[in-house]
XYZ file of C-alpha atoms in Angstrom:
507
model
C -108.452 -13.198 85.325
C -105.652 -12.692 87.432
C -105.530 -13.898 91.245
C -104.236 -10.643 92.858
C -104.169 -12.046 96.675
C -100.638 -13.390 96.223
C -98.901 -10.233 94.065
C -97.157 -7.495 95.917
C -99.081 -4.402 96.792
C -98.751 -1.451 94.547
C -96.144 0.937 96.182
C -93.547 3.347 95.247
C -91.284 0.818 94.179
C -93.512 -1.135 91.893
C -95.136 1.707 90.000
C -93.946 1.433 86.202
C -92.354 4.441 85.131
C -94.663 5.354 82.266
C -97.899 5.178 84.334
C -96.669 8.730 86.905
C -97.709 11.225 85.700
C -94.917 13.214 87.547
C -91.647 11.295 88.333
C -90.907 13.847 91.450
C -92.122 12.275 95.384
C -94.084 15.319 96.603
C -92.939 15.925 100.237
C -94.820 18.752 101.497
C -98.180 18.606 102.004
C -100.158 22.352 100.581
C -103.764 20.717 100.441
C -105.967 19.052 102.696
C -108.644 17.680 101.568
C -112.309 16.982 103.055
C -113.554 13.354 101.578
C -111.574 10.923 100.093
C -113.722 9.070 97.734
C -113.254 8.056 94.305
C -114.424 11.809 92.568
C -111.538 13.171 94.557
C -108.917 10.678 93.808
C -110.155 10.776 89.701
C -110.211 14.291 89.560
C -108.296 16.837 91.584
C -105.777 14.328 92.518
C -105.190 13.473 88.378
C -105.742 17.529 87.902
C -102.545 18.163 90.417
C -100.365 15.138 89.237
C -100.759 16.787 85.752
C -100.165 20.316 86.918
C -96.916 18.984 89.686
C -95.384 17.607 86.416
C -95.324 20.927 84.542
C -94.135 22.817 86.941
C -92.986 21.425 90.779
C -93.990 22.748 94.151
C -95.467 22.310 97.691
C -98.600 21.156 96.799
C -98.777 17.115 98.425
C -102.679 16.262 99.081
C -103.391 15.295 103.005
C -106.996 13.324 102.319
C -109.377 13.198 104.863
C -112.367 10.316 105.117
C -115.448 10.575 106.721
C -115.876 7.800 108.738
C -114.499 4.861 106.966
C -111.252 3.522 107.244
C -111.241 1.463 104.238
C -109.903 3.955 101.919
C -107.591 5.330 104.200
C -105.878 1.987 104.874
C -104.896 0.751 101.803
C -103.490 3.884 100.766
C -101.295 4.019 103.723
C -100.085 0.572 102.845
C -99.592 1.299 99.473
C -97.587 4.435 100.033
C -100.278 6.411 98.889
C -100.434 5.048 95.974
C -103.598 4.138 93.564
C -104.505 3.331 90.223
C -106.640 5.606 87.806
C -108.350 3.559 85.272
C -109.231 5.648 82.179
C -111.993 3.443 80.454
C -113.605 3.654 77.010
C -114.507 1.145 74.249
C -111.142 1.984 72.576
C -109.453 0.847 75.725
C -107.964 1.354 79.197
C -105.292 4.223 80.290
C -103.536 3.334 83.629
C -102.123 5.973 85.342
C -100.798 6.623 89.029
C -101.281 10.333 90.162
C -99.094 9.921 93.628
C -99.665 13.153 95.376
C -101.322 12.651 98.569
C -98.759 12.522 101.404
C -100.883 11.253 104.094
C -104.595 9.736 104.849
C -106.437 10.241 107.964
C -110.192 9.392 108.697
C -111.897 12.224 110.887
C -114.471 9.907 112.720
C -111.076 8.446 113.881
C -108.853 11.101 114.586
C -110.632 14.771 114.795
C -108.224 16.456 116.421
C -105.574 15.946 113.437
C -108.161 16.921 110.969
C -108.159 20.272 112.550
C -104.293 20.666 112.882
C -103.685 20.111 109.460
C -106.176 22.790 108.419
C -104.707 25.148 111.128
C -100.950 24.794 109.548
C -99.617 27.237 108.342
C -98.308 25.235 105.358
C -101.711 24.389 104.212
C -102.626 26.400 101.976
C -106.019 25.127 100.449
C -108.551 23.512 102.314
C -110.507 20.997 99.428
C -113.812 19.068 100.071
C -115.320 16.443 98.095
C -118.324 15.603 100.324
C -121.629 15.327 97.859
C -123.889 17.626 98.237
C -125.508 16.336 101.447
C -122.065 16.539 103.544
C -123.215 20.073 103.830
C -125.818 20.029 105.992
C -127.854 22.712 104.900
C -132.041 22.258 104.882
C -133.729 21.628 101.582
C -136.162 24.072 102.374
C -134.415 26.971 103.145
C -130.941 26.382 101.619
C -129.496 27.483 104.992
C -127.406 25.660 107.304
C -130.030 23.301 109.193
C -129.842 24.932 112.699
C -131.846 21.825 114.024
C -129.728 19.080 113.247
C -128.505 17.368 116.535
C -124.567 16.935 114.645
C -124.608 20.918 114.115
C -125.934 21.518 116.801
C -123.308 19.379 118.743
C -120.326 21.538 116.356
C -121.835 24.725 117.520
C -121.363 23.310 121.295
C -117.945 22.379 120.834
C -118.282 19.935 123.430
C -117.437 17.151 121.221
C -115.064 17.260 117.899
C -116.607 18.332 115.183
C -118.966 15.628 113.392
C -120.086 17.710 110.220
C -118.158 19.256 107.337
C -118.680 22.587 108.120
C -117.784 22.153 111.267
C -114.351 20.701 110.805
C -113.824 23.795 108.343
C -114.843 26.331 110.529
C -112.827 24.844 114.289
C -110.235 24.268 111.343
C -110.142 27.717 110.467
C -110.437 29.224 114.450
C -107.671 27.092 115.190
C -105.418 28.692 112.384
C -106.364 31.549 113.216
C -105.597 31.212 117.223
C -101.984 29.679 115.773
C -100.577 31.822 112.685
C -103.609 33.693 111.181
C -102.093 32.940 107.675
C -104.655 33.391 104.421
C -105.815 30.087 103.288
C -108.551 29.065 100.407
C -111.477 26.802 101.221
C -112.466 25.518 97.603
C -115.957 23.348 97.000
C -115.643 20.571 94.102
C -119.243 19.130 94.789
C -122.022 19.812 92.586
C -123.571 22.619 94.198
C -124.941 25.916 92.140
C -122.937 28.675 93.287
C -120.419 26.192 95.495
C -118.279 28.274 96.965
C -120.489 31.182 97.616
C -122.496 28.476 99.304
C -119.936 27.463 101.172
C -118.762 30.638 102.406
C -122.574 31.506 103.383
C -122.982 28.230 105.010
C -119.758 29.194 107.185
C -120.703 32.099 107.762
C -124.214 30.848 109.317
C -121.928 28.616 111.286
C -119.735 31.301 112.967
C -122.774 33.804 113.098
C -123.994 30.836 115.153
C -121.351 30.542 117.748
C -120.803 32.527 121.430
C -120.023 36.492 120.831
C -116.534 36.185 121.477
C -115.555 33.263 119.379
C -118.210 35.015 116.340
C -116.325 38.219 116.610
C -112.931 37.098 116.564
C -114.031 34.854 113.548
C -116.072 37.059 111.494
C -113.470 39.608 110.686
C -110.619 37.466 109.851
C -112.660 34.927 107.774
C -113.439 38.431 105.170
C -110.281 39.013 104.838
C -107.647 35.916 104.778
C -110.026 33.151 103.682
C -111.284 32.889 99.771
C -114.051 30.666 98.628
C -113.444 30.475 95.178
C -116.784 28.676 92.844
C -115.629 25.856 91.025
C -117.738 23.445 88.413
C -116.394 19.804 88.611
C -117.378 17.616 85.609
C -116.070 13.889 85.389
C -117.676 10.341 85.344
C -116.383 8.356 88.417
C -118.241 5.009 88.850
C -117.706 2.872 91.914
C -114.537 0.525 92.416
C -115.068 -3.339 91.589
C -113.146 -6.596 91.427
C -113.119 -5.963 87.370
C -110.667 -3.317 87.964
C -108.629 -4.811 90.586
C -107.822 -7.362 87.997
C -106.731 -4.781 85.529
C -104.545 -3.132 87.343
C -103.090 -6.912 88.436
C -102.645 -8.040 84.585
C -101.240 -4.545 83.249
C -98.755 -3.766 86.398
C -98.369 -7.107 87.833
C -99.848 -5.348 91.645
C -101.981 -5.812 93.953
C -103.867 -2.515 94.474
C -106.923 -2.322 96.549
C -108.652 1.084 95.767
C -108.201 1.410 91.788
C -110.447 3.992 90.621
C -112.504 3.677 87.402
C -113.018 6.936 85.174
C -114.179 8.535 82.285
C -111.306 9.771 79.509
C -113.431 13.203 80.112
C -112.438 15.597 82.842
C -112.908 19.316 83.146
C -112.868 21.834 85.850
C -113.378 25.359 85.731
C -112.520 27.766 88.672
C -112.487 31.935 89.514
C -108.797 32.319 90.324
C -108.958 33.542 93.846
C -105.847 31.755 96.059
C -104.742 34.046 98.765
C -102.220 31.426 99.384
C -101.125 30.228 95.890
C -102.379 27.187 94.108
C -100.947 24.618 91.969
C -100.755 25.299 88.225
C -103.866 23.477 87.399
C -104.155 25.063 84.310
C -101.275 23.209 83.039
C -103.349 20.297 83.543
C -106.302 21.577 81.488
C -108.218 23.421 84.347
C -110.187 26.567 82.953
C -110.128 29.951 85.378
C -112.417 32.438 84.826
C -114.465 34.945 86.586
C -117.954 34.029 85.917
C -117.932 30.288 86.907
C -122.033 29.758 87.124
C -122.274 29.595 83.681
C -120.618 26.552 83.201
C -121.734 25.280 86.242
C -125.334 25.758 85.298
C -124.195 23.860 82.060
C -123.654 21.208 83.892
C -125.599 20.621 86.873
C -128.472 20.832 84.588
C -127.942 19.323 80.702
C -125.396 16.715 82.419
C -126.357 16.222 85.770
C -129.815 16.601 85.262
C -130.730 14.775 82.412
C -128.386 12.272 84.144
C -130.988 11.684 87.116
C -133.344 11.102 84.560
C -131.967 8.493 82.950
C -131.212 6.734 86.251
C -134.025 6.854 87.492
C -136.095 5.706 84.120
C -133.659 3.139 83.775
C -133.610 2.151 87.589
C -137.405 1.280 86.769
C -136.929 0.161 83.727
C -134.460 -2.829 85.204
C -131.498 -1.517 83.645
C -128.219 -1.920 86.180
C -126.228 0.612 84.479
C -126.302 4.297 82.417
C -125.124 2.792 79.437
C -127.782 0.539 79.298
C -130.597 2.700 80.110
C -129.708 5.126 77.397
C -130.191 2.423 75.000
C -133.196 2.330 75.446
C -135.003 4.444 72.441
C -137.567 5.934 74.950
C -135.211 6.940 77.563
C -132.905 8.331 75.263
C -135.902 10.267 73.843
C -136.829 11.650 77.517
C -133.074 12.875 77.704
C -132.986 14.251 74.889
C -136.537 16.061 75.696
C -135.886 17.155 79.123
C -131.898 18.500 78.349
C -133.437 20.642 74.905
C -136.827 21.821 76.144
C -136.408 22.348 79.454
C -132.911 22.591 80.855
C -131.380 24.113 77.809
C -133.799 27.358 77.899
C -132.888 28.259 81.316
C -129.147 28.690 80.921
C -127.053 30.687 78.646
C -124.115 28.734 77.137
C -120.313 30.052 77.369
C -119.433 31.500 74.471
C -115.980 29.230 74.346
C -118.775 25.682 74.043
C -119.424 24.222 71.184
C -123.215 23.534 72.143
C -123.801 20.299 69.531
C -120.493 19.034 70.019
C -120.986 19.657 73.770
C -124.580 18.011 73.657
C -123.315 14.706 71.630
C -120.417 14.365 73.831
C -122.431 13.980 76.908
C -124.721 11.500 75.025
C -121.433 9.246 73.708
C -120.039 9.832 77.762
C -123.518 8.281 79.000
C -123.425 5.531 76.005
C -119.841 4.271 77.375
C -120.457 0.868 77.689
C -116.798 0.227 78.995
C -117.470 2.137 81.880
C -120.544 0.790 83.565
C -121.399 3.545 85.499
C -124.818 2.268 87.950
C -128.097 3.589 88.197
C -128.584 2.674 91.724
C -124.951 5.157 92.104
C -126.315 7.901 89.972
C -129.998 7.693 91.468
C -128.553 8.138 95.229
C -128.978 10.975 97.331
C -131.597 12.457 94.614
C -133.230 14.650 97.653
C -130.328 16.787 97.432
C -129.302 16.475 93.788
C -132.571 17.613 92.733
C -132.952 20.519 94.804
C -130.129 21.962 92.763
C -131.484 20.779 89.335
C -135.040 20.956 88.980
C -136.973 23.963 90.771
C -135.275 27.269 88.630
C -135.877 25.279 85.436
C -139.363 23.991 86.746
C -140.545 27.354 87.601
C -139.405 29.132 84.678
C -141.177 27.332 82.484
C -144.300 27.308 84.721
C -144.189 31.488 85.187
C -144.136 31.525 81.873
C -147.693 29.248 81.539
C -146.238 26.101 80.134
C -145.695 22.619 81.935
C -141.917 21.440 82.436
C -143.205 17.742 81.174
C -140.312 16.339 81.522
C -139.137 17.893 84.739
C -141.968 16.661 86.571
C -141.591 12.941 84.910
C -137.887 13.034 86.801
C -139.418 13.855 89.804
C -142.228 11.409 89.260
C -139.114 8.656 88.481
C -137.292 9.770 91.657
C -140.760 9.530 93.724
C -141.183 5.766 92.282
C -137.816 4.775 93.145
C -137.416 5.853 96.713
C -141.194 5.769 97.665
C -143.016 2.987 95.641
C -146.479 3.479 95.437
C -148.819 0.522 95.488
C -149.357 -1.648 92.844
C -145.398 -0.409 91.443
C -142.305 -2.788 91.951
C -139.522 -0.368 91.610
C -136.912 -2.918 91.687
C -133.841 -3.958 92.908
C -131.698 -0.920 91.195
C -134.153 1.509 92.892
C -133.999 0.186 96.335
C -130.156 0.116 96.373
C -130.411 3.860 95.850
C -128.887 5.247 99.222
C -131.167 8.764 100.129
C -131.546 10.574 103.595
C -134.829 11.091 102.873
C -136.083 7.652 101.965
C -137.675 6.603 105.337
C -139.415 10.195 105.384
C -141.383 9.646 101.802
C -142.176 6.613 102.515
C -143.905 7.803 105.963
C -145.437 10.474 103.905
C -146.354 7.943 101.273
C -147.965 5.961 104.260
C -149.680 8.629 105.491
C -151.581 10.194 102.655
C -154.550 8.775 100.863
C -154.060 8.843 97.069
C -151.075 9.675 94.936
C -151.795 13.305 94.583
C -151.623 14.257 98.013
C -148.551 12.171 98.706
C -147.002 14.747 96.170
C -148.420 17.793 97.476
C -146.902 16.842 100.538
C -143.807 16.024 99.341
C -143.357 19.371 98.096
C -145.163 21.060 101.020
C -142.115 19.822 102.764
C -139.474 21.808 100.502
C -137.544 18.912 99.209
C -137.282 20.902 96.333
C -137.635 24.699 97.831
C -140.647 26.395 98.671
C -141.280 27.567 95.017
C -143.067 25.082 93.404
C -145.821 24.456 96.305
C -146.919 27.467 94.950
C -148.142 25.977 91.311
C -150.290 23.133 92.116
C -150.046 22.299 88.466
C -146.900 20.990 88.652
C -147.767 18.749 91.516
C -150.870 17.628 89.601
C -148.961 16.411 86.384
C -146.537 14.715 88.701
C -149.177 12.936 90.489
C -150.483 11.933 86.699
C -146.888 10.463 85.660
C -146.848 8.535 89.003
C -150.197 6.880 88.296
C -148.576 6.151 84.219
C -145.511 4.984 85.818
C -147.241 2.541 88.203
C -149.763 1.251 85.232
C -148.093 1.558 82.169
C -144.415 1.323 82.495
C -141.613 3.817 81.943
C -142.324 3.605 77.968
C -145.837 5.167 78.481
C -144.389 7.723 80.790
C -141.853 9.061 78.274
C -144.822 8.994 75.676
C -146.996 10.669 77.760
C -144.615 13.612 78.468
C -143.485 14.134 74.627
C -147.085 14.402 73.833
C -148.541 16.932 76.570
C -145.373 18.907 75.530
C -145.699 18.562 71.750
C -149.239 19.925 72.983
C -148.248 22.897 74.748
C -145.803 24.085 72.368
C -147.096 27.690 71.032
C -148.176 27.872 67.557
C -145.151 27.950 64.996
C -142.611 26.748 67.585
């Protein structure tokens, strides 16, 4: 493996020519964009490389981090410059997108955050935050009025903390200056993303002093769009592995290399007041009914996904592609994505549904790629909410149990709130979620298994619907209890064969 400590650092004079994408420096900067992990820098980034090298134009990516530097850093000593690491077991694809023109970190420097979203030459506003950066309440899907950060952004006595915030003084501030239209597009898994976002703005200004809600209110209806988008690409997290690729193929040192699936799409409702790169040149899809796809996704891919973390997360397995081989979590995904996320959505009429289906099965089985449990399996108290309940309660207002459903919410419960008597392991307590130290009080609190999960859902971490179909509760209580004795094996059997049972005569 090569030593990468003493090579130069990958810049705009050591990129090989073959690995741009485009061969033109972008100059002027036309996006700025909210979160600058790895989904951003793997996807949109790689989306507007492709699209700048069709056809040229204003379109440079400002990124913006949270709170960390780290990111931030070495692109600004690399000259904005990073490494996309296509991986599959046929082999690796290098490529440098080089479009961002700047990095700043908002923790750091708020006040910039807000000028770039108030120039005039910005002309989308992009965010990349997961689906907690949005700081909405599980229970009510509304912007969580009683969080001390929002409440702080509402004040205005301090810069902006949250994401909406930094949109919304982003957005008063352009206004105050030039007023120009401007789009504010969503690329986090949320149903509906831009429609929530816009709502979740709206709260925000509805929220504020008359005066500064008036002036807002009017403008924001008719200059700023918030198009829905669906986002669909396998990022895992950075490691030394691919450091070292990028030192033995280019001969560079580059710090923040991103890993990636050969799989990307993105679909979007064409609605840029402002104009937009020609992302379709770079395979994005625009249409006007985006929730279909989305739908697609968040549920057959991103739900059956959490399963198979968090089955495999208990089941010791460090990685996706491991877990899947596993005959009896491959056998849960396959139940959970066909019997109860498939009947709840209707498919686009432009996807092939098997080829579709055994894609996402050969994406999950790509043992090149590595993608982690523990990464998957994070932040599940907000992934779920958008996965679970309309699929859950479908099935239950129609009389039948969503098996399967409740054994990924019995999996989730296991790996962020271990009962007694269950080791979840160390792939389950890596798992980063907001809402750990609250199950586990709850956990703490309650006397047997089944009123930990009534409570648990009495709380709306996954919307108020379900508390009101005790049954579902109940068989997630019973998967628990067949987790913690038998093993994930037994689970999985237990859940094929209570729905084999339930299945109406001749089905």
């Amino acid at each position: 493996m090569t030593t990468t400590t003493s090579l130069p650092r990958l810049g705009s004079g050591t990129v090989p020519e073959h690995a741009l994408p485009h061969r033109r420096t972008v100059a002027e900067t036309g996006i700025v964009h909210l979160g600058l992990g790895n989904f951003h820098r793997a996807h949109q980034a790689v989306h507007t490389a492709a699209a700048l090298a069709h056809t040229d134009g204003p379109w440079g990516i400002l990124g913006v981090a949270s709170r960390s530097a780290a990111v931030a850093d070495a692109l600004r000593a690399q000259d904005h410059r990073y490494t996309v690491v296509e991986i599959s077991p046929e082999g690796e694809r290098l490529t440098v997108p080089a479009v961002h023109t700047g990095a700043l970190v908002a923790a750091h420097d708020p006040d910039a955050v807000l000028t770039a979203i108030a120039a005039p030459r910005t002309r989308i506003v992009s965010l990349t935050v997961t689906e907690h950066g949005y700081t909405f309440s599980p229970r009510t899907g509304h912007l969580d009025l009683d969080r001390d950060d929002v409440r702080a952004d509402l004040r205005g006595d301090t810069p902006p903390r949250t994401t909406i915030g930094q949109v919304v003084r982003g957005l008063q501030r352009r206004l105050r200056s030039s007023a120009t239209p401007v789009t504010v597009l969503s690329c986090d898994n949320l149903a509906a993303n831009g429609s929530q976002t816009a709502r979740l703005v709206g709260e925000f200004v509805q929220a504020l002093p008359p005066a500064e809600r008036d002036e807002l209110s009017v403008w924001l209806d008719k200059s700023v769009a918030f198009p829905d988008t669906m986002v669909d690409r396998i990022v895992p997290a950075t490691t030394d592995a691919y450091r070292a690729t990028v030192a033995e193929r280019f001969g560079v040192r580059d710090e923040i290399p991103v890993p990636a699936e050969p799989f990307s799409m993105w679909v979007m409702q064409d609605r840029f007041p402002a104009g937009r790169p020609g992302w379709e040149h770079g395979g994005a899809l625009f249409t006007d009914d985006v929730t279909p796809y989305e739908l697609l996704k968040l549920r057959l891919l991103n739900g059956t996904h959490s399963l198979i973390a968090y089955l495999g997360a208990l089941d010791g397995r460090a990685t996706i592609p491991e877990a899947i081989a596993r005959p009896h979590i491959s056998e849960a995904a396959h139940r959970v994505l066909h019997d109860e996320y498939l009947p709840s959505l209707t498919v686009p009429d432009d996807i092939d549904l098997d080829a579709y289906v055994a894609r996402l099965f050969g994406r999950w089985a790509n043992s090149a790629l590595g993608h982690r449990t523990r990464q998957v399996g994070s932040d599940g108290s907000v992934k779920l909410r958008q996965r679970v309940p309309d699929p859950a309660l479908l099935r239950l207002r129609a009389g039948r149990t969503p098996h399967h459903l409740a054994l990924t919410v019995a999996a989730y419960l296991c790996c962020v709130a271990p009962p007694p008597g269950l080791d979840a392991g160390p792939h389950s307590a890596a798992m980063a979620d907001p809402a750990r130290g609250r199950l586990q009080r709850i956990a703490e609190s309650t006397a047997s298994v089944p009123d930990f999960v009534t409570a648990v859902i009495d709380t709306g971490l996954l919307g108020n619907g379900l508390a009101e179909h005790p049954a579902f509760a109940e068989r997630v209580a019973e998967l628990i209890g067949v987790l913690v004795r038998h093993g994930t094996a037994a689970a999985v059997r237990a859940a094929a064969e209570a729905t084999d049972s339930d299945r109406p005569p001749g089905a």
